[in-house]
mmCIF file of C-alpha atoms in Angstrom:
data_model
loop_
_atom_site.group_PDB
_atom_site.id
_atom_site.type_symbol
_atom_site.label_atom_id
_atom_site.label_comp_id
_atom_site.label_asym_id
_atom_site.label_seq_id
_atom_site.Cartn_x
_atom_site.Cartn_y
_atom_site.Cartn_z
ATOM 1 C CA UNK A 14 0.000 0.000 0.000
ATOM 2 C CA UNK A 15 2.796 2.429 0.926
ATOM 3 C CA UNK A 16 4.761 1.547 -2.243
ATOM 4 C CA UNK A 17 1.671 2.137 -4.351
ATOM 5 C CA UNK A 18 1.205 5.574 -2.737
ATOM 6 C CA UNK A 19 4.847 6.454 -3.554
ATOM 7 C CA UNK A 20 4.420 5.388 -7.161
ATOM 8 C CA UNK A 21 1.305 7.539 -7.516
ATOM 9 C CA UNK A 22 3.123 10.441 -5.844
ATOM 10 C CA UNK A 23 6.031 10.149 -8.289
ATOM 11 C CA UNK A 24 3.617 10.085 -11.199
ATOM 12 C CA UNK A 25 1.931 13.212 -9.883
ATOM 13 C CA UNK A 26 5.267 15.007 -9.590
ATOM 14 C CA UNK A 27 6.180 14.053 -13.164
ATOM 15 C CA UNK A 28 2.803 15.299 -14.367
ATOM 16 C CA UNK A 29 3.204 18.614 -12.527
ATOM 17 C CA UNK A 30 6.724 19.046 -13.909
ATOM 18 C CA UNK A 31 5.420 18.367 -17.432
ATOM 19 C CA UNK A 32 2.664 20.959 -17.055
ATOM 20 C CA UNK A 33 5.143 23.531 -15.765
ATOM 21 C CA UNK A 34 7.479 22.780 -18.677
ATOM 22 C CA UNK A 35 4.632 23.053 -21.184
ATOM 23 C CA UNK A 36 3.538 26.379 -19.688
ATOM 24 C CA UNK A 37 7.124 27.585 -19.975
ATOM 25 C CA UNK A 38 7.206 26.713 -23.673
ATOM 26 C CA UNK A 39 3.867 28.448 -24.265
ATOM 27 C CA UNK A 40 5.120 31.540 -22.445
ATOM 28 C CA UNK A 41 8.349 31.466 -24.452
ATOM 29 C CA UNK A 42 6.585 31.193 -27.811
ATOM 30 C CA UNK A 43 4.058 33.863 -26.828
ATOM 31 C CA UNK A 44 6.858 36.217 -25.844
ATOM 32 C CA UNK A 45 8.707 35.524 -29.099
ATOM 33 C CA UNK A 46 5.550 36.147 -31.164
ATOM 34 C CA UNK A 47 4.847 39.350 -29.271
ATOM 35 C CA UNK A 48 8.426 40.514 -29.738
ATOM 36 C CA UNK A 49 8.246 39.793 -33.473
ATOM 37 C CA UNK A 50 4.933 41.630 -33.789
ATOM 38 C CA UNK A 51 6.305 44.678 -31.979
ATOM 39 C CA UNK A 52 9.403 44.597 -34.181
ATOM 40 C CA UNK A 53 7.297 44.395 -37.353
ATOM 41 C CA UNK A 54 5.093 47.239 -36.173
ATOM 42 C CA UNK A 55 8.127 49.390 -35.519
ATOM 43 C CA UNK A 56 9.575 48.529 -38.935
ATOM 44 C CA UNK A 57 6.292 49.337 -40.634
ATOM 45 C CA UNK A 58 6.036 52.620 -38.749
ATOM 46 C CA UNK A 59 9.544 53.488 -39.874
ATOM 47 C CA UNK A 60 8.723 52.764 -43.545
ATOM 48 C CA UNK A 61 5.589 54.904 -43.304
ATOM 49 C CA UNK A 62 7.583 57.770 -41.792
ATOM 50 C CA UNK A 63 10.247 57.474 -44.490
ATOM 51 C CA UNK A 64 7.703 57.507 -47.300
ATOM 52 C CA UNK A 65 5.986 60.511 -45.776
ATOM 53 C CA UNK A 66 9.362 62.258 -45.943
ATOM 54 C CA UNK A 67 10.271 61.056 -49.435
ATOM 55 C CA UNK A 68 6.958 61.541 -51.215
ATOM 56 C CA UNK A 69 6.724 65.380 -51.187
ATOM 57 C CA UNK A 70 10.407 65.611 -52.120
ATOM 58 C CA UNK A 71 9.788 63.184 -54.995
ATOM 59 C CA UNK A 72 6.833 65.225 -56.273
ATOM 60 C CA UNK A 73 8.957 68.353 -56.147
ATOM 61 C CA UNK A 74 11.752 66.571 -58.032
ATOM 62 C CA UNK A 75 9.387 65.279 -60.745
ATOM 63 C CA UNK A 76 7.181 68.306 -61.213
ATOM 64 C CA UNK A 77 8.831 71.235 -59.461
ATOM 65 C CA UNK A 78 12.325 72.577 -58.912
ATOM 66 C CA UNK A 79 13.466 69.912 -56.452
ATOM 67 C CA UNK A 80 16.749 68.063 -56.947
ATOM 68 C CA UNK A 81 17.730 64.426 -56.658
ATOM 69 C CA UNK A 82 20.158 65.381 -53.926
ATOM 70 C CA UNK A 83 17.305 66.574 -51.725
ATOM 71 C CA UNK A 84 16.034 62.995 -51.714
ATOM 72 C CA UNK A 85 19.419 61.320 -51.461
ATOM 73 C CA UNK A 86 20.093 63.326 -48.298
ATOM 74 C CA UNK A 87 17.274 61.379 -46.636
ATOM 75 C CA UNK A 88 18.425 57.889 -47.692
ATOM 76 C CA UNK A 89 20.728 56.168 -45.214
ATOM 77 C CA UNK A 90 22.702 53.041 -46.070
ATOM 78 C CA UNK A 91 20.306 50.724 -44.251
ATOM 79 C CA UNK A 92 17.262 51.796 -46.329
ATOM 80 C CA UNK A 93 18.802 51.934 -49.810
ATOM 81 C CA UNK A 94 17.017 48.816 -50.995
ATOM 82 C CA UNK A 95 13.689 50.070 -49.671
ATOM 83 C CA UNK A 96 14.233 53.429 -51.362
ATOM 84 C CA UNK A 97 14.871 51.691 -54.691
ATOM 85 C CA UNK A 98 11.644 49.743 -54.198
ATOM 86 C CA UNK A 99 9.833 53.005 -53.413
ATOM 87 C CA UNK A 100 11.112 54.546 -56.656
ATOM 88 C CA UNK A 101 10.196 51.398 -58.599
ATOM 89 C CA UNK A 102 6.597 51.524 -57.397
ATOM 90 C CA UNK A 103 6.265 55.057 -58.751
ATOM 91 C CA UNK A 104 8.003 54.156 -61.980
ATOM 92 C CA UNK A 105 5.381 51.498 -62.762
ATOM 93 C CA UNK A 106 2.678 54.162 -62.626
ATOM 94 C CA UNK A 107 4.410 56.783 -64.745
ATOM 95 C CA UNK A 108 5.915 57.087 -68.227
ATOM 96 C CA UNK A 109 8.070 59.255 -70.474
ATOM 97 C CA UNK A 110 10.417 61.834 -68.977
ATOM 98 C CA UNK A 111 9.223 60.981 -65.481
ATOM 99 C CA UNK A 112 10.572 57.429 -65.705
ATOM 100 C CA UNK A 113 13.922 58.728 -66.897
ATOM 101 C CA UNK A 114 14.074 60.966 -63.846
ATOM 102 C CA UNK A 115 13.214 58.057 -61.590
ATOM 103 C CA UNK A 116 15.990 55.960 -63.124
ATOM 104 C CA UNK A 117 18.441 58.756 -62.330
ATOM 105 C CA UNK A 118 17.113 58.887 -58.786
ATOM 106 C CA UNK A 119 17.671 55.156 -58.180
ATOM 107 C CA UNK A 120 20.998 54.832 -60.014
ATOM 108 C CA UNK A 121 23.373 55.502 -57.056
ATOM 109 C CA UNK A 122 21.922 52.544 -55.148
ATOM 110 C CA UNK A 123 21.722 49.913 -57.867
ATOM 111 C CA UNK A 124 25.390 48.981 -57.705
ATOM 112 C CA UNK A 125 25.114 48.320 -53.994
ATOM 113 C CA UNK A 126 21.975 46.257 -54.513
ATOM 114 C CA UNK A 127 23.827 44.195 -57.124
ATOM 115 C CA UNK A 128 26.717 43.724 -54.717
ATOM 116 C CA UNK A 129 24.426 42.177 -52.116
ATOM 117 C CA UNK A 130 22.806 39.657 -54.476
ATOM 118 C CA UNK A 131 24.903 36.664 -53.474
ATOM 119 C CA UNK A 132 24.460 37.297 -49.766
ATOM 120 C CA UNK A 133 20.665 37.264 -49.708
ATOM 121 C CA UNK A 134 18.012 34.561 -49.500
ATOM 122 C CA UNK A 135 16.255 33.365 -52.642
ATOM 123 C CA UNK A 136 13.221 35.657 -52.321
ATOM 124 C CA UNK A 137 15.368 38.722 -51.699
ATOM 125 C CA UNK A 138 17.686 37.827 -54.584
ATOM 126 C CA UNK A 139 14.671 37.486 -56.860
ATOM 127 C CA UNK A 140 13.316 40.843 -55.768
ATOM 128 C CA UNK A 141 16.717 42.497 -56.186
ATOM 129 C CA UNK A 142 17.000 41.115 -59.725
ATOM 130 C CA UNK A 143 13.553 42.472 -60.534
ATOM 131 C CA UNK A 144 14.602 45.886 -59.247
ATOM 132 C CA UNK A 145 17.819 45.859 -61.270
ATOM 133 C CA UNK A 146 15.924 44.723 -64.353
ATOM 134 C CA UNK A 147 13.420 47.559 -64.186
ATOM 135 C CA UNK A 148 15.701 50.354 -63.026
ATOM 136 C CA UNK A 149 19.075 49.515 -64.556
ATOM 137 C CA UNK A 150 18.676 46.690 -67.047
ATOM 138 C CA UNK A 151 21.269 47.670 -69.645
ATOM 139 C CA UNK A 152 23.920 48.594 -67.099
ATOM 140 C CA UNK A 153 23.476 45.414 -65.043
ATOM 141 C CA UNK A 154 22.460 42.935 -67.767
ATOM 142 C CA UNK A 155 25.651 40.887 -67.417
ATOM 143 C CA UNK A 156 25.198 40.690 -63.653
ATOM 144 C CA UNK A 157 21.572 39.604 -64.033
ATOM 145 C CA UNK A 158 22.625 37.003 -66.602
ATOM 146 C CA UNK A 159 24.821 35.285 -64.013
ATOM 147 C CA UNK A 160 21.687 34.279 -62.120
ATOM 148 C CA UNK A 161 20.071 32.349 -64.986
ATOM 149 C CA UNK A 162 21.756 29.289 -63.462
ATOM 150 C CA UNK A 163 20.962 30.126 -59.855
ATOM 151 C CA UNK A 164 20.157 27.100 -57.714
ATOM 152 C CA UNK A 165 16.758 28.619 -56.959
ATOM 153 C CA UNK A 166 14.219 28.327 -59.821
ATOM 154 C CA UNK A 167 12.551 31.500 -58.523
ATOM 155 C CA UNK A 168 15.782 33.481 -58.815
ATOM 156 C CA UNK A 169 16.572 32.005 -62.234
ATOM 157 C CA UNK A 170 13.085 32.925 -63.453
ATOM 158 C CA UNK A 171 13.476 36.467 -62.121
ATOM 159 C CA UNK A 172 16.686 36.792 -64.113
ATOM 160 C CA UNK A 173 15.018 35.391 -67.234
ATOM 161 C CA UNK A 174 12.064 37.774 -66.897
ATOM 162 C CA UNK A 175 14.355 40.754 -66.457
ATOM 163 C CA UNK A 176 16.381 39.824 -69.542
ATOM 164 C CA UNK A 177 13.361 39.078 -71.764
ATOM 165 C CA UNK A 178 13.425 42.635 -73.013
ATOM 166 C CA UNK A 179 13.994 44.478 -76.274
ATOM 167 C CA UNK A 180 17.097 46.092 -74.805
ATOM 168 C CA UNK A 181 18.793 42.739 -74.139
ATOM 169 C CA UNK A 182 18.101 40.456 -77.143
ATOM 170 C CA UNK A 183 21.585 38.946 -76.791
ATOM 171 C CA UNK A 184 20.263 36.758 -73.959
ATOM 172 C CA UNK A 185 17.570 35.053 -76.051
ATOM 173 C CA UNK A 186 19.551 31.857 -76.628
ATOM 174 C CA UNK A 187 20.566 31.687 -72.971
ATOM 175 C CA UNK A 188 16.952 31.955 -71.837
ATOM 176 C CA UNK A 189 15.716 29.392 -74.364
ATOM 177 C CA UNK A 190 18.395 26.935 -73.263
ATOM 178 C CA UNK A 191 16.995 27.081 -69.714
ATOM 179 C CA UNK A 192 13.261 27.005 -70.418
ATOM 180 C CA UNK A 193 13.044 23.448 -69.098
ATOM 181 C CA UNK A 194 13.803 24.824 -65.626
ATOM 182 C CA UNK A 195 10.587 26.817 -65.706
ATOM 183 C CA UNK A 196 8.199 23.983 -66.545
ATOM 184 C CA UNK A 197 6.064 24.750 -63.472
ATOM 185 C CA UNK A 198 5.130 28.161 -64.922
ATOM 186 C CA UNK A 199 2.214 28.511 -67.332
ATOM 187 C CA UNK A 200 3.322 28.082 -70.954
ATOM 188 C CA UNK A 201 1.238 31.113 -71.986
ATOM 189 C CA UNK A 202 3.114 33.247 -69.452
ATOM 190 C CA UNK A 203 6.488 32.021 -70.730
ATOM 191 C CA UNK A 204 5.459 32.642 -74.345
ATOM 192 C CA UNK A 205 4.454 36.213 -73.493
ATOM 193 C CA UNK A 206 7.738 36.688 -71.646
ATOM 194 C CA UNK A 207 9.765 35.589 -74.685
ATOM 195 C CA UNK A 208 7.654 37.680 -77.047
ATOM 196 C CA UNK A 209 8.657 40.664 -74.927
ATOM 197 C CA UNK A 210 12.132 40.423 -76.443
ATOM 198 C CA UNK A 211 10.614 41.504 -79.738
ATOM 199 C CA UNK A 212 11.081 40.414 -83.381
ATOM 200 C CA UNK A 213 14.827 39.984 -82.875
ATOM 201 C CA UNK A 214 14.030 36.814 -80.910
ATOM 202 C CA UNK A 215 12.143 35.207 -83.818
ATOM 203 C CA UNK A 216 15.104 33.396 -85.457
ATOM 204 C CA UNK A 217 16.070 31.708 -82.194
ATOM 205 C CA UNK A 218 12.427 30.843 -81.476
ATOM 206 C CA UNK A 219 12.013 29.332 -84.948
ATOM 207 C CA UNK A 220 15.133 27.271 -84.398
ATOM 208 C CA UNK A 221 13.755 25.986 -81.094
ATOM 209 C CA UNK A 222 10.401 25.151 -82.678
ATOM 210 C CA UNK A 223 12.230 23.158 -85.366
ATOM 211 C CA UNK A 224 14.420 21.279 -82.879
ATOM 212 C CA UNK A 225 13.153 17.692 -82.661
ATOM 213 C CA UNK A 226 15.433 17.068 -79.673
ATOM 214 C CA UNK A 227 13.859 19.836 -77.563
ATOM 215 C CA UNK A 228 11.106 18.883 -75.079
ATOM 216 C CA UNK A 229 7.639 19.292 -76.624
ATOM 217 C CA UNK A 230 6.616 21.790 -73.933
ATOM 218 C CA UNK A 231 9.588 24.010 -74.802
ATOM 219 C CA UNK A 232 8.691 23.886 -78.490
ATOM 220 C CA UNK A 233 5.072 24.713 -77.630
ATOM 221 C CA UNK A 234 6.233 27.765 -75.665
ATOM 222 C CA UNK A 235 8.311 28.870 -78.656
ATOM 223 C CA UNK A 236 5.260 28.452 -80.913
ATOM 224 C CA UNK A 237 3.208 30.626 -78.571
ATOM 225 C CA UNK A 238 5.831 33.367 -78.604
ATOM 226 C CA UNK A 239 6.103 33.274 -82.402
ATOM 227 C CA UNK A 240 2.336 33.624 -82.639
ATOM 228 C CA UNK A 241 2.372 36.700 -80.438
ATOM 229 C CA UNK A 242 5.129 38.135 -82.631
ATOM 230 C CA UNK A 243 3.065 37.383 -85.770
ATOM 231 C CA UNK A 244 6.111 35.735 -87.287
ATOM 232 C CA UNK A 245 4.946 34.617 -90.734
ATOM 233 C CA UNK A 246 8.194 32.776 -91.428
ATOM 234 C CA UNK A 247 7.249 30.216 -88.779
ATOM 235 C CA UNK A 248 4.123 29.028 -90.618
ATOM 236 C CA UNK A 249 6.066 26.497 -92.693
ATOM 237 C CA UNK A 250 7.705 25.060 -89.569
ATOM 238 C CA UNK A 251 4.339 24.737 -87.816
ATOM 239 C CA UNK A 252 2.787 22.944 -90.799
ATOM 240 C CA UNK A 253 5.738 20.578 -91.072
ATOM 241 C CA UNK A 254 5.508 19.814 -87.375
ATOM 242 C CA UNK A 255 1.792 19.019 -87.627
ATOM 243 C CA UNK A 256 2.409 16.557 -90.429
ATOM 244 C CA UNK A 257 4.883 14.716 -88.196
ATOM 245 C CA UNK A 258 2.109 13.852 -85.696
ATOM 246 C CA UNK A 259 3.733 15.271 -82.569
ATOM 247 C CA UNK A 260 2.099 15.220 -79.138
ATOM 248 C CA UNK A 261 -1.218 16.958 -78.688
ATOM 249 C CA UNK A 262 -0.103 20.035 -76.731
ATOM 250 C CA UNK A 263 2.600 20.815 -79.263
ATOM 251 C CA UNK A 264 0.163 20.198 -82.120
ATOM 252 C CA UNK A 265 -2.383 22.501 -80.500
ATOM 253 C CA UNK A 266 0.262 25.199 -80.099
ATOM 254 C CA UNK A 267 1.270 24.822 -83.748
ATOM 255 C CA UNK A 268 -2.373 25.159 -84.800
ATOM 256 C CA UNK A 269 -2.772 28.307 -82.714
ATOM 257 C CA UNK A 270 0.351 29.636 -84.406
ATOM 258 C CA UNK A 271 -1.141 28.894 -87.827
ATOM 259 C CA UNK A 272 -4.334 30.676 -86.779
ATOM 260 C CA UNK A 273 -2.260 33.862 -86.620
ATOM 261 C CA UNK A 274 0.314 33.404 -89.401
ATOM 262 C CA UNK A 275 -0.990 30.523 -91.535
ATOM 263 C CA UNK A 276 -1.169 30.460 -95.328
ATOM 264 C CA UNK A 277 -3.870 29.385 -97.761
ATOM 265 C CA UNK A 278 -2.022 26.118 -98.383
ATOM 266 C CA UNK A 279 -2.311 25.219 -94.702
ATOM 267 C CA UNK A 280 -6.114 25.137 -94.698
ATOM 268 C CA UNK A 281 -6.426 21.569 -96.019
ATOM 269 C CA UNK A 282 -4.129 20.313 -93.234
ATOM 270 C CA UNK A 283 -6.231 22.140 -90.649
ATOM 271 C CA UNK A 284 -9.414 20.559 -92.071
ATOM 272 C CA UNK A 285 -7.873 17.122 -91.619
ATOM 273 C CA UNK A 286 -6.985 17.868 -88.006
ATOM 274 C CA UNK A 287 -10.560 18.944 -87.312
ATOM 275 C CA UNK A 288 -11.255 15.194 -87.525
ATOM 276 C CA UNK A 289 -8.503 14.231 -85.071
ATOM 277 C CA UNK A 290 -9.292 11.707 -82.352
ATOM 278 C CA UNK A 291 -7.918 14.144 -79.765
ATOM 279 C CA UNK A 292 -10.305 16.841 -78.543
ATOM 280 C CA UNK A 293 -7.483 19.282 -77.770
ATOM 281 C CA UNK A 294 -6.242 19.069 -81.358
ATOM 282 C CA UNK A 295 -9.769 19.298 -82.789
ATOM 283 C CA UNK A 296 -10.469 22.410 -80.717
ATOM 284 C CA UNK A 297 -7.278 24.128 -81.856
ATOM 285 C CA UNK A 298 -8.036 23.132 -85.455
ATOM 286 C CA UNK A 299 -11.538 24.614 -85.183
ATOM 287 C CA UNK A 300 -10.092 27.893 -83.947
ATOM 288 C CA UNK A 301 -7.523 27.971 -86.742
ATOM 289 C CA UNK A 302 -10.095 27.117 -89.402
ATOM 290 C CA UNK A 303 -12.262 29.984 -88.189
ATOM 291 C CA UNK A 304 -9.360 32.360 -88.860
ATOM 292 C CA UNK A 305 -7.974 30.899 -92.100
ATOM 293 C CA UNK A 306 -10.845 28.972 -93.661
ATOM 294 C CA UNK A 307 -12.991 29.751 -96.673
ATOM 295 C CA UNK A 308 -16.785 30.251 -96.655
ATOM 296 C CA UNK A 309 -17.103 26.581 -97.646
ATOM 297 C CA UNK A 310 -15.501 25.643 -94.321
ATOM 298 C CA UNK A 311 -18.554 26.956 -92.521
ATOM 299 C CA UNK A 312 -20.163 23.572 -93.105
ATOM 300 C CA UNK A 313 -17.292 21.780 -91.338
ATOM 301 C CA UNK A 314 -17.487 24.112 -88.348
ATOM 302 C CA UNK A 315 -21.277 23.975 -88.263
ATOM 303 C CA UNK A 316 -21.133 20.191 -88.065
ATOM 304 C CA UNK A 317 -18.526 20.318 -85.303
ATOM 305 C CA UNK A 318 -20.618 22.826 -83.332
ATOM 306 C CA UNK A 319 -23.624 20.501 -83.513
ATOM 307 C CA UNK A 320 -22.063 17.059 -83.315
ATOM 308 C CA UNK A 321 -18.637 17.071 -81.676
ATOM 309 C CA UNK A 322 -18.770 15.135 -78.392
ATOM 310 C CA UNK A 323 -16.597 17.752 -76.686
ATOM 311 C CA UNK A 324 -18.412 20.850 -75.454
ATOM 312 C CA UNK A 325 -15.167 22.817 -75.682
ATOM 313 C CA UNK A 326 -14.599 21.819 -79.315
ATOM 314 C CA UNK A 327 -18.203 22.663 -80.105
ATOM 315 C CA UNK A 328 -18.034 26.178 -78.701
ATOM 316 C CA UNK A 329 -14.680 26.799 -80.407
ATOM 317 C CA UNK A 330 -16.197 25.613 -83.690
ATOM 318 C CA UNK A 331 -19.203 27.888 -83.132
ATOM 319 C CA UNK A 332 -16.909 30.854 -82.645
ATOM 320 C CA UNK A 333 -15.012 29.871 -85.780
ATOM 321 C CA UNK A 334 -18.295 29.654 -87.657
ATOM 322 C CA UNK A 335 -19.180 33.145 -86.449
ATOM 323 C CA UNK A 336 -15.762 34.451 -87.568
ATOM 324 C CA UNK A 337 -16.346 33.018 -91.055
ATOM 325 C CA UNK A 338 -19.617 34.908 -91.310
ATOM 326 C CA UNK A 339 -21.912 32.019 -90.408
ATOM 327 C CA UNK A 340 -24.102 34.093 -88.096
ATOM 328 C CA UNK A 341 -27.285 32.976 -89.860
ATOM 329 C CA UNK A 342 -26.460 29.312 -89.248
ATOM 330 C CA UNK A 343 -25.710 30.083 -85.605
ATOM 331 C CA UNK A 344 -29.057 31.868 -85.191
ATOM 332 C CA UNK A 345 -30.872 28.901 -86.654
ATOM 333 C CA UNK A 346 -29.079 26.595 -84.230
ATOM 334 C CA UNK A 347 -29.772 28.947 -81.324
ATOM 335 C CA UNK A 348 -33.542 28.979 -82.006
ATOM 336 C CA UNK A 349 -33.807 25.229 -82.586
ATOM 337 C CA UNK A 350 -34.528 22.486 -80.048
ATOM 338 C CA UNK A 351 -31.030 21.036 -80.560
ATOM 339 C CA UNK A 352 -28.975 20.333 -77.423
ATOM 340 C CA UNK A 353 -26.338 22.824 -78.562
ATOM 341 C CA UNK A 354 -28.833 25.705 -78.930
ATOM 342 C CA UNK A 355 -27.694 27.378 -75.648
ATOM 343 C CA UNK A 356 -24.108 27.171 -76.842
ATOM 344 C CA UNK A 357 -24.939 28.931 -80.118
ATOM 345 C CA UNK A 358 -26.884 31.563 -78.177
ATOM 346 C CA UNK A 359 -23.864 32.193 -75.946
ATOM 347 C CA UNK A 360 -21.535 32.652 -78.927
ATOM 348 C CA UNK A 361 -23.991 35.068 -80.570
ATOM 349 C CA UNK A 362 -24.303 37.035 -77.306
ATOM 350 C CA UNK A 363 -20.510 37.437 -77.108
ATOM 351 C CA UNK A 364 -20.601 39.910 -79.999
ATOM 352 C CA UNK A 365 -24.090 41.265 -79.529
ATOM 353 C CA UNK A 366 -25.689 39.374 -82.387
#
């Protein structure tokens, strides 16, 4: 009986000690969270105070008789990066001579920002590259290019985005060679990014589209960029690719490219692909036929709008039919008791017909 009482007493002591320890941890974490919150509030208050100081001086510099030096006098070494970010936010809202003034205002701090790139975490490196790209791209292009092979995909993408610019077309091949690293990004976004380089990127993009050894997704991205650039020289490559029966996403991208730059001789190929077993390919073919087809192709698109098992293909075909001038056929479908009548009504409503 006595031994049992001792055992229970020991258990109680252990339980009390555990509760005390747990309370200590809770108190520690609460104190740490409170300290962090207070620190963040102080930091935020400091940024607000700085911006309240900088903003009237900036307005005077842009629109009055203020000087850059009047602002620089209020930028200490520990807030240089934040000041560059402040300038960048204004630059995105303005244009013309004002942006040139803002570039001058940020220039003294860009070199120091570049010097800190390798000592920062991935998110800060990415943000610094974005700042350099928008405020000092030409001057720091070589530095930004070094980060295309950064171990962090986010940093590498930030470098690629900064360099996908008309002022730095010399990096086109370097960016294309690393597109596989950005496979988690939307292809449409990557195509738009590459198109931002301008027509000078077209030869390299055509070469990538022609490269049978390149991953299909990379070739599809190149096709999207060429379409946005309205590169008519790529039509032959797209048609040749479609005849080789490549995977569906690449075929769909090639068809979308032909929709923008295709030739009369490509129409027969597009008609054939409207009968593809793959709905993605049929949908892209319907869109392309609506752009390139002849009035006689209205019948093909009308049939697809009524009979294709894919709702997406049907609505794409209906839009193609509308683009070819088949509004009368669409109205007849819309007022019928056919199952696709609501679809035809939607397509007519899109343009107010």
